[in-house]
Coordinates of C-alpha atoms and ligand atoms in Angstrom, one line a residue:
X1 CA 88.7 105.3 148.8
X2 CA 92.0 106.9 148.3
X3 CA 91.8 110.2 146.3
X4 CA 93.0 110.0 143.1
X5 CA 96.0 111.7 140.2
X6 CA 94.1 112.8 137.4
X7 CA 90.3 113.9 136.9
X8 CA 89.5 112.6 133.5
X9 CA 86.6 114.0 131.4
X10 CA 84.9 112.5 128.1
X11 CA 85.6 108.7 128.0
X12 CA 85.0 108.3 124.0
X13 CA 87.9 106.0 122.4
X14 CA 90.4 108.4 123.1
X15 CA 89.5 109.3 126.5
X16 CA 89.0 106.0 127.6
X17 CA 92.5 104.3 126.0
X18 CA 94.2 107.2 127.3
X19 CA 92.2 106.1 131.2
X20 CA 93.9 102.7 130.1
X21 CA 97.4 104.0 129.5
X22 CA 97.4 106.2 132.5
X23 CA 96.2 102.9 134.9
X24 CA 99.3 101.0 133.4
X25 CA 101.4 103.4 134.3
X26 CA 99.5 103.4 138.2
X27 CA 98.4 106.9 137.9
X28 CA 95.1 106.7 139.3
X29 CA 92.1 108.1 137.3
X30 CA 89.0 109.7 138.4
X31 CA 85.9 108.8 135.6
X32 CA 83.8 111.4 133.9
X33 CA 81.6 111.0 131.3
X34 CA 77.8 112.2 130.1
X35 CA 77.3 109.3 128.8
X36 CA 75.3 107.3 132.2
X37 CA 77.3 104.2 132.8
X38 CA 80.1 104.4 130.4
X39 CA 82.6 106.0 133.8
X40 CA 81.5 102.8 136.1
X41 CA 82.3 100.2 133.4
X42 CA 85.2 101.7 132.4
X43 CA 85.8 102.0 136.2
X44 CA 85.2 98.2 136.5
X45 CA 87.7 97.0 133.8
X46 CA 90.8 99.5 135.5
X47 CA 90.5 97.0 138.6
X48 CA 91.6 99.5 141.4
X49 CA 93.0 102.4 139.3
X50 CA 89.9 103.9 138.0
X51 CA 86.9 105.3 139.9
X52 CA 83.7 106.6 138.3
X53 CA 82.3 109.9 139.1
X54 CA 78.8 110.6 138.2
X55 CA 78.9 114.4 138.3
X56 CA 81.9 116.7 137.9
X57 CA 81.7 117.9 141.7
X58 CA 82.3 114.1 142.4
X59 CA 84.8 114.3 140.0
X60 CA 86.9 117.1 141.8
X61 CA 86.2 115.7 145.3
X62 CA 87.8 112.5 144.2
X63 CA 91.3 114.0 143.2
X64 CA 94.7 114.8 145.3
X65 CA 95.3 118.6 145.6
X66 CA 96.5 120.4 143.7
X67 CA 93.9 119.1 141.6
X68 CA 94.2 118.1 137.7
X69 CA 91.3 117.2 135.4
X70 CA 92.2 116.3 132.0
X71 CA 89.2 117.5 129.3
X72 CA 89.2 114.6 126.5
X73 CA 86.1 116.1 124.5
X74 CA 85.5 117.7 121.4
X75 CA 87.2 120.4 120.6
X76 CA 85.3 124.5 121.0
X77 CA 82.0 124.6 122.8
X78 CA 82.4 121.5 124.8
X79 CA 85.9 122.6 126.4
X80 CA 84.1 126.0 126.9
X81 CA 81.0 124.2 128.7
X82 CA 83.6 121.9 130.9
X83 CA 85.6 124.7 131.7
X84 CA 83.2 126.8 133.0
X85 CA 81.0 123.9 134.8
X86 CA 84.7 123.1 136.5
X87 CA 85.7 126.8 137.4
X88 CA 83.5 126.7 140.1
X89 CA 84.4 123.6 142.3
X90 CA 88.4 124.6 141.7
X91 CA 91.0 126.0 143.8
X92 CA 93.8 128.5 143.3
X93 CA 96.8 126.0 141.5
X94 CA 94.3 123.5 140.4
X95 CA 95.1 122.7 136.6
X96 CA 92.8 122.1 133.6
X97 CA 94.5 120.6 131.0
X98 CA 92.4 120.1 127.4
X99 CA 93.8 116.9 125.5
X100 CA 91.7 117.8 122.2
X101 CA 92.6 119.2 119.3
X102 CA 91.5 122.9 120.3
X103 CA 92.5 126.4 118.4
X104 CA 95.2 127.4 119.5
X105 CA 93.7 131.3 120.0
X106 CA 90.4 129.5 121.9
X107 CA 93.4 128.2 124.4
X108 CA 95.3 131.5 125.0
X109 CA 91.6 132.9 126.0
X110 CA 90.5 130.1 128.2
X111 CA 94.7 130.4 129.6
X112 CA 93.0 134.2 130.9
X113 CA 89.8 133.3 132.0
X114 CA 91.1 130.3 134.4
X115 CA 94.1 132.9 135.4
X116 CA 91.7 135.2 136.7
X117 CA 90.6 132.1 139.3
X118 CA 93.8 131.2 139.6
X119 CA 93.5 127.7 137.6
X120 CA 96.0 127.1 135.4
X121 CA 94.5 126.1 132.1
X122 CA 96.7 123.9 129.7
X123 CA 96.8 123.1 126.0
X124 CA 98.2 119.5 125.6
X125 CA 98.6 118.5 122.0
X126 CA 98.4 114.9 121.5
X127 CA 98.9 112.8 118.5
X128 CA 98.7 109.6 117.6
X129 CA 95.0 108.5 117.4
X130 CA 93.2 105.8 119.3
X131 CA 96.4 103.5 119.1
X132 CA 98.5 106.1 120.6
X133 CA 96.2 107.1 123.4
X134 CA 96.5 103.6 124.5
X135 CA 100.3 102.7 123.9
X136 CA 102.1 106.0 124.0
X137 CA 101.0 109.0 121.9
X138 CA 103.1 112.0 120.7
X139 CA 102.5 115.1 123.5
X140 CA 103.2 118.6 122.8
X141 CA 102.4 120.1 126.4
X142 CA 102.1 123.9 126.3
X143 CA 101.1 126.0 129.5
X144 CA 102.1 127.4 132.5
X145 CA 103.9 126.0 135.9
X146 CA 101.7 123.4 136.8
X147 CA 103.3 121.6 133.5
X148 CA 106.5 120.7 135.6
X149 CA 104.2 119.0 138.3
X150 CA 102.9 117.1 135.7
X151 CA 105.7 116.1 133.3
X152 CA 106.3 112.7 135.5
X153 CA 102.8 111.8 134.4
X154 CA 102.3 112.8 131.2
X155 CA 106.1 111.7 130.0
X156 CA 105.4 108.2 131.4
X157 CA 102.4 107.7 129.2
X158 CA 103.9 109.1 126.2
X159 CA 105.3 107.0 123.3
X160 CA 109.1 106.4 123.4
X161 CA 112.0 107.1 120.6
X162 CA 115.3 105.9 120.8
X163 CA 115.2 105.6 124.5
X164 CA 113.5 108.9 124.6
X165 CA 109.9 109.8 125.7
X166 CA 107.9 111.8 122.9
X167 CA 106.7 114.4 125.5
X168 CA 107.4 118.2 125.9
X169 CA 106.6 121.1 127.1
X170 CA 107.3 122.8 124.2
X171 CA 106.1 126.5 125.1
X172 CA 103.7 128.9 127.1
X173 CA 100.0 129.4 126.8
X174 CA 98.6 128.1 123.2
X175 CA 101.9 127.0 122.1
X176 CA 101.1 123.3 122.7
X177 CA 98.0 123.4 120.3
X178 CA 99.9 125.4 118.1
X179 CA 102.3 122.7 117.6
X180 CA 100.0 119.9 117.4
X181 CA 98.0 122.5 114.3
X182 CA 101.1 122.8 112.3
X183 CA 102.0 118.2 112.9
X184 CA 98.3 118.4 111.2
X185 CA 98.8 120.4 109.1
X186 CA 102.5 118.9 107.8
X187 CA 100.1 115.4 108.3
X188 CA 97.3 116.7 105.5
X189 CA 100.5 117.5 103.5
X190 CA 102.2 114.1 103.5
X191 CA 98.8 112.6 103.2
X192 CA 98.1 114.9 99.7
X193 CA 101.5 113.5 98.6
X194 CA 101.0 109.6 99.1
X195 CA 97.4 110.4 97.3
X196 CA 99.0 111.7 94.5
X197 CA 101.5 108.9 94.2
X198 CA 99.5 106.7 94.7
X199 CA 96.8 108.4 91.8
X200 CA 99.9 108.4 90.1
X201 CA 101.0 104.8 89.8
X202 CA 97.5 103.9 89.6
X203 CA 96.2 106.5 87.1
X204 CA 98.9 106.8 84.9
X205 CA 100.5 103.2 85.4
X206 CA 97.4 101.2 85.8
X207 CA 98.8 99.3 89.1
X208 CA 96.7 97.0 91.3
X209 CA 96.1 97.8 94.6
X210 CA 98.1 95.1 95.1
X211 CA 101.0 96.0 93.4
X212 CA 101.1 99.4 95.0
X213 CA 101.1 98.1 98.6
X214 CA 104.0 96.5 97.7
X215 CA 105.7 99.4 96.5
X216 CA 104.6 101.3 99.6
X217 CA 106.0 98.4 101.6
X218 CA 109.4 98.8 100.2
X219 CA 109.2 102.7 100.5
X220 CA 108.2 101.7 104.0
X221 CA 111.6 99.7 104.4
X222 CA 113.9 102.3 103.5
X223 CA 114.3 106.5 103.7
X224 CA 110.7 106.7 103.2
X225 CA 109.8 104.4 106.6
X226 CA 107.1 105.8 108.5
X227 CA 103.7 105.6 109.9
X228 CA 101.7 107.2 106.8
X229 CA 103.7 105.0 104.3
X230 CA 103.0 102.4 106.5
X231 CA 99.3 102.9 106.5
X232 CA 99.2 103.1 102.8
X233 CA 100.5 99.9 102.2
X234 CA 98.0 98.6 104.8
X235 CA 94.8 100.5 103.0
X236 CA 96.4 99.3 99.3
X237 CA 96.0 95.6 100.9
X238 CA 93.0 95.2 102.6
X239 CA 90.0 93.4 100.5
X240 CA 86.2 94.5 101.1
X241 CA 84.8 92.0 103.7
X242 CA 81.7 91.3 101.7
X243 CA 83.0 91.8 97.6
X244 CA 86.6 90.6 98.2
X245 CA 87.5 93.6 95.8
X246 CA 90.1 96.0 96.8
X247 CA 88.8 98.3 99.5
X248 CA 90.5 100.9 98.1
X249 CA 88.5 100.7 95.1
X250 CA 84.9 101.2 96.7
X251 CA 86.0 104.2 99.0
X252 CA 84.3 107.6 97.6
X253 CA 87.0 109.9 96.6
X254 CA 86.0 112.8 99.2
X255 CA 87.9 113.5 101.5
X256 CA 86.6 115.1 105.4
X257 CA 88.2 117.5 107.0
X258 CA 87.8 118.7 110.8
X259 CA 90.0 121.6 110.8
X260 CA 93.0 121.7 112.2
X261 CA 95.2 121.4 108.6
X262 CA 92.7 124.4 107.4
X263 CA 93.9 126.5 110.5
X264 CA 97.2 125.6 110.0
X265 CA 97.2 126.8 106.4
X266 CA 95.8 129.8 107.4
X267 CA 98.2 130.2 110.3
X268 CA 101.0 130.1 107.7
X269 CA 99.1 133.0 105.9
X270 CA 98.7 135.2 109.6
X271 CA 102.5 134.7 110.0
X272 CA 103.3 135.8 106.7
X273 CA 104.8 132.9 106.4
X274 CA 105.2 130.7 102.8
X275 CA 103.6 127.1 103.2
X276 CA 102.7 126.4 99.7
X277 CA 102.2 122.5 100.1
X278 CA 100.0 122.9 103.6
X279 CA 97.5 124.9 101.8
X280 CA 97.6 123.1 98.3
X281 CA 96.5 120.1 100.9
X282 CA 93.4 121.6 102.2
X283 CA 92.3 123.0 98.7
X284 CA 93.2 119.2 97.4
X285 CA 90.6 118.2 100.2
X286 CA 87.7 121.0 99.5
X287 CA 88.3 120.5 95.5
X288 CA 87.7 116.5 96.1
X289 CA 84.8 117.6 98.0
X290 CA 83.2 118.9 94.9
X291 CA 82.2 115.1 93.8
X292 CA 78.6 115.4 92.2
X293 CA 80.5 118.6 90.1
X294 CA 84.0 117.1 89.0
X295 CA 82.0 114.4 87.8
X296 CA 79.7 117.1 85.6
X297 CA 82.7 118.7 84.5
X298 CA 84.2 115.3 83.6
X299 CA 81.7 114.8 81.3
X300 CA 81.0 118.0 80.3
X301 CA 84.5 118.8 79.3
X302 CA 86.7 115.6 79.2
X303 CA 89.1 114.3 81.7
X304 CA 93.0 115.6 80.8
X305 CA 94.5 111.8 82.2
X306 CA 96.3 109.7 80.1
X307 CA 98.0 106.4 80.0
X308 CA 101.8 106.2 80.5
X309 CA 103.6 104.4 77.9
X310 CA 107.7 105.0 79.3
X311 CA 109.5 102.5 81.7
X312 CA 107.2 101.9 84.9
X313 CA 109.9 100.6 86.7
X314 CA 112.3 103.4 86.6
X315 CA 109.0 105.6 86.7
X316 CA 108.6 104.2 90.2
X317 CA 111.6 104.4 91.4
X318 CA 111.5 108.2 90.6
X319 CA 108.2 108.8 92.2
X320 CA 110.1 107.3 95.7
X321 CA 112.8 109.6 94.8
X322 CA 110.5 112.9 94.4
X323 CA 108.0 111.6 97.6
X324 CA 111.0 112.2 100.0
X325 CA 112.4 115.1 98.5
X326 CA 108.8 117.0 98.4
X327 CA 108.3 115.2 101.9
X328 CA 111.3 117.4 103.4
X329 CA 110.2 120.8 101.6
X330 CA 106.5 119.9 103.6
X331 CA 109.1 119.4 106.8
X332 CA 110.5 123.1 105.4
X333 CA 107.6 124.8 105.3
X334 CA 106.0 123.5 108.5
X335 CA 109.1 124.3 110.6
X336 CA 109.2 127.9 109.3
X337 CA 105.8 128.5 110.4
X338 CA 106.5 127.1 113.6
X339 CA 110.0 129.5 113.9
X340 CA 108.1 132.4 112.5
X341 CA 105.1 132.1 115.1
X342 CA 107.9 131.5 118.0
X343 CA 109.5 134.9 117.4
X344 CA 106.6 136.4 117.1
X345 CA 104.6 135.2 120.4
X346 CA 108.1 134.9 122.5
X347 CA 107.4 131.3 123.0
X348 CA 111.0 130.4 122.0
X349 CA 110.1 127.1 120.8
X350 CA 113.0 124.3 120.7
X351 CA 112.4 122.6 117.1
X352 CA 115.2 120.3 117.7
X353 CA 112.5 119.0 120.7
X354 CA 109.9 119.0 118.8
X355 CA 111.0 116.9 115.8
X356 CA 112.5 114.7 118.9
X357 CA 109.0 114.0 120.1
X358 CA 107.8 113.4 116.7
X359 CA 109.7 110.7 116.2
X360 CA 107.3 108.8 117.5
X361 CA 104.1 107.9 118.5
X362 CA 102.5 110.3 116.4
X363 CA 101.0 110.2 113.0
X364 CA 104.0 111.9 111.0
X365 CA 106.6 109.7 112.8
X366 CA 108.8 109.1 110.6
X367 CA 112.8 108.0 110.1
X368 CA 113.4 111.8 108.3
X369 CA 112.3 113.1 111.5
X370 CA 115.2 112.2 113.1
X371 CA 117.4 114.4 110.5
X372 CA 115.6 116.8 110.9
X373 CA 116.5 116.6 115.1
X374 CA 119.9 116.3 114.2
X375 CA 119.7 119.3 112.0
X376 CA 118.2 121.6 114.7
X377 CA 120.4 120.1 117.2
X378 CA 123.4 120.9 114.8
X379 CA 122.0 124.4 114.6
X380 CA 118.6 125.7 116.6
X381 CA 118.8 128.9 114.7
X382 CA 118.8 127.4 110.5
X383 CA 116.9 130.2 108.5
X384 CA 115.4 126.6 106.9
X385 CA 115.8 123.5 107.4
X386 CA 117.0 123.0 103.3
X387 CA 119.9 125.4 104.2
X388 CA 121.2 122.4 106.9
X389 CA 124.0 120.7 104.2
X390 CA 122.9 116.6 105.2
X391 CA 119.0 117.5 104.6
X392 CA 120.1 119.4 101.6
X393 CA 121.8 116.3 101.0
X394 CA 118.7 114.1 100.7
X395 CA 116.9 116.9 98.1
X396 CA 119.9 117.7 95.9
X397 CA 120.4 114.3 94.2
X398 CA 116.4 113.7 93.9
X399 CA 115.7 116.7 92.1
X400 CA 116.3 115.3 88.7
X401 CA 113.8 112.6 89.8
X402 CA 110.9 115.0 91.3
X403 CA 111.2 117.0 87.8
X404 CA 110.4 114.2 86.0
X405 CA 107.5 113.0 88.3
X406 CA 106.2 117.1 87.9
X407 CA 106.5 117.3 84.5
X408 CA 105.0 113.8 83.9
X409 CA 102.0 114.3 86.0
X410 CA 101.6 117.7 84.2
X411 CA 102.0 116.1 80.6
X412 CA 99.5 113.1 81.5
X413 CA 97.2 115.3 83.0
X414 CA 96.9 113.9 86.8
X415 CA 97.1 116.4 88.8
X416 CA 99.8 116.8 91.2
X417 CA 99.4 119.5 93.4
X418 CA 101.5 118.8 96.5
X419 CA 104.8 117.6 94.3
X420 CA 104.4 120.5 92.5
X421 CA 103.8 123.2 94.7
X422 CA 106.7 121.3 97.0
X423 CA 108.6 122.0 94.0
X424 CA 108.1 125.4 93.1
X425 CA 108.6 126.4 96.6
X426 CA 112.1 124.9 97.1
X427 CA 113.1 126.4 93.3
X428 CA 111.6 129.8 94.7
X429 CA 113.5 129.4 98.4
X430 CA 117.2 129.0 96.4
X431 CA 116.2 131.5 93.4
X432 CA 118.4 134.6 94.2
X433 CA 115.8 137.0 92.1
X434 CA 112.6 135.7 91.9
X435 CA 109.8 137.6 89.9
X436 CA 108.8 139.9 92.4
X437 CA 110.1 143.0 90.4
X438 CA 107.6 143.0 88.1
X439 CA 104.9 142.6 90.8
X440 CA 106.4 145.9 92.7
X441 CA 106.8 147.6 89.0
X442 CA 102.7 147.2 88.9
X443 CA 102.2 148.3 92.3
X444 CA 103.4 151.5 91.9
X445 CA 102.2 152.0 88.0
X446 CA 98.6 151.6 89.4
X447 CA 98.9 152.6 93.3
X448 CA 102.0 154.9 93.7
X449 CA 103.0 152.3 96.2
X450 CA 106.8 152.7 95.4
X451 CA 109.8 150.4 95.0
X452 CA 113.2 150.0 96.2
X453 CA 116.1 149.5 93.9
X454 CA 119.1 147.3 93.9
X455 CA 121.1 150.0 92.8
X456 CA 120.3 152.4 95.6
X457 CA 118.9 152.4 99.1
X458 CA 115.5 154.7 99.3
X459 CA 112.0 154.0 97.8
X460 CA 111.2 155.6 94.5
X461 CA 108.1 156.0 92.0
X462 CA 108.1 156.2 88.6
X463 CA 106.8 157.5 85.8
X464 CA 105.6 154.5 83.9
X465 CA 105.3 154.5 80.1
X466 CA 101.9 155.5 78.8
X467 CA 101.4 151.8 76.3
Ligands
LIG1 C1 96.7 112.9 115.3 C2 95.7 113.2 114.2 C3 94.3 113.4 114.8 C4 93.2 113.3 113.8 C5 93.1 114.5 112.9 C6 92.6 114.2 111.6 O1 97.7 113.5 115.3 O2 96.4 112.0 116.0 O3 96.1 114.3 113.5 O4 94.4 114.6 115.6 O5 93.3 112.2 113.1 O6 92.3 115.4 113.6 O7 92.1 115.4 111.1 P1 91.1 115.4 109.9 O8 89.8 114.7 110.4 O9 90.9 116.9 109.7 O10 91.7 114.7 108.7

């Protein structure tokens, strides 16, 4: 049997559509799985390009040196447990690359620990779910050298936009899974927004299901196109196989979470960095989590929603207005903690590329992703990506619109928190002098902590009136 390109490990549904997009692309897989038998069947239907290994040692002695075994399993102990069951049977330049949706910190340790055996370990970021494993997903390579050798591979799998494929290798060590935290995170954002439209029109407008996936659909046609509009149209429309009802309608409002858009919240926080709208999305997340108690309090205290009795139409039509405008300040924030991280880990991440290979194949693909490459390719250094004049273009006229959605929601009592908080932010990011006088006035009234002036360079104290 001729040795093989790539050492895969954990054939679940991404692992084993990803085994199916490699053989289409004849890039010959090695099998591994726990599971007995699920490596030979997949094995089987790969005709020629697959061959099952029953134990990792097999798995190794299968592969063309330098060797490269792809981890597709769960992200923290599991990649710890591979990694350290592979160490072993590997050679200096052999490459482990881990496919999951790992911390980003967990992959600049396991980077060391394979260094000091002179395996180069790899943290690919790939989105674009079961669909995009199999057809082309989104990859945000990060690493070391062996990434070059296996760019060929990795870039012919990937999806494609506009002629170009949706891989990179975006930066050293963790950088990858950095990058594929913060498209998460920016995803839980985007999500938060079409659940508040949609809790909007339905809420406060009283639409069908029916009627909204038609709205989403025209959304879907125009500025707004992308994958996540797309799939809310497609949720709105599907029936319940057995009721016929809506499906929409019987789905429990609690929503799972399995980390990555809480780490990236909290990566915006370690940078210092302001991401209102990535962390109103998590806490939107953990407060629907709270069923059994909103439902108490509900009862207990009253619900604040109330009917809307203004023009629907032109209601509408402002909501698709305000979605796109609060979906660039999510863009705004997420690119900022991306910059921010870059200077400070010396990555030098290209955010022109990376909008580039967002473009497609992954969940947040979408057509505002490619202004927002042209506005990084225009300048790779924008302090924000609202200070580049044609995606200031697309926010400016819709602000009158995304007021009226806010203060709607906030009069109707439906809460809102992503439009909002998308809101406030880009009001706070072109507010000249924002309120944080008064904050530094307190500060040093209670801790002596001091101030600086506008009026002179220096840090002062003062002595603060007694009432
Ligand atoms: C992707 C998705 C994928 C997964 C998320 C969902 O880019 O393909 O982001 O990685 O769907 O992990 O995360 P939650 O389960 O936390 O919503």
């Amino acid at each position: 049997m001729t040795a093989c390109d790539l050492g895969l490990v954990g054939l679940g549904t991404m692992g084993a559509n990803l085994a199916r997009n490699l053989a289409d692309h004849r890039i010959s897989v090695a099998l591994h799985d726990p599971a007995p038998g699920t490596a030979a069947r997949l094995a089987g239907e790969l005709a020629g390009r697959g061959q099952a290994a029953p134990s990792l040692a097999d798995l190794v002695g299968a592969l063309k040196a330098p060797r490269t075994i792809f981890l597709m399993v769960p992200a923290g102990a599991a990649v710890d447990q591979s990694v350290d069951a592979l160490l072993p049977l590997l050679t200096v330049g052999d490459a482990i690359v881990d496919g999951g949706n790992s911390l980003y910190m967990d992959t600049e340790r396991r980077v060391e620990t394979c260094a000091a055996h002179g395996v180069d370990f790899l943290g690919f970021g790939l989105s674009g779910g079961a669909e995009g494993a199999r057809h082309g997903p989104s990859i945000m390579a990060g690493g070391g050298p062996s990434v070059g050798r296996l760019a060929p591979m990795f870039r012919a799998i990937a999806a494609q936009a506009e002629g170009e494929a949706c891989f990179a290798h975006v930066g050293p060590g963790g950088a990858g899974h950095f990058v594929k935290m913060l498209h998460n995170g920016i995803e839980y954002a985007l999500m938060q927004l079409i659940a508040e439209s949609y809790q909007l029109m339905h809420g406060m407008l009283g639409l069908s299901p029916a009627e909204m996936a038609a709205v989403f659909r025209t959304w879907a046609g125009g500025d707004l196109g992308g994958f996540l509009i797309e799939a809310a149209a497609r949720v709105l429309a599907t029936p319940d196989v057995d009721t016929g009802r809506p499906l929409i309608d019987l789905i429990e409002d609690r929503a799972g979470q399995k980390g990555t858009g809480r780490w990236a919240a909290s990566a915006t926080l370690d940078y210092g960095v302001a991401a209102p709208t990535l962390a109103e999305a998590v806490h939107a997340r953990c407060l629907s989590a709270l069923k059994p108690e909103r439902v108490a309090a509900q009862t207990a205290l009253g619900s604040p929603m109330r009917f809307f009795a203004g023009d629907r139409t032109a209601f509408v039509a402002d909501l698709g207005a305000a979605l796109l405008a609060a979906n660039v300040a999510v863009h705004a924030q997420g690119f900022a903690t991306l910059a921010a991280a870059s200077a400070e880990k010396g990555w030098a991440l290209d955010l022109g590329q990376i909008a580039r290979i967002w473009r497609g194949g992954c969940i947040i693909r979408s057509r505002l992703l490619a202004a927002i490459a042209a506005a990084y390719g225009r300048n790779a250094d924008l302090a924000n990506l609202l200070r580049d004049p044609d995606v200031w273009a697309i926010v400016a006229p819709r602000d009158p619109a995304w007021r009226r959605i806010v203060g709607a929601a906030v009069a109707h009592g439906v809460p809102a928190p992503a439009f909002a908080s998308a809101l406030s932010y880009v009001d706070a990011y072109r507010t000249g002098r924002l309120w944080a006088n008064m904050i530094e006035g307190q500060r040093d009234l209670f801790g002596a902590h001091g101030f600086g002036r506008v009026d002179r360079p220096g840090r002062f104290h003062a002595d603060w009136a007694k009432s």
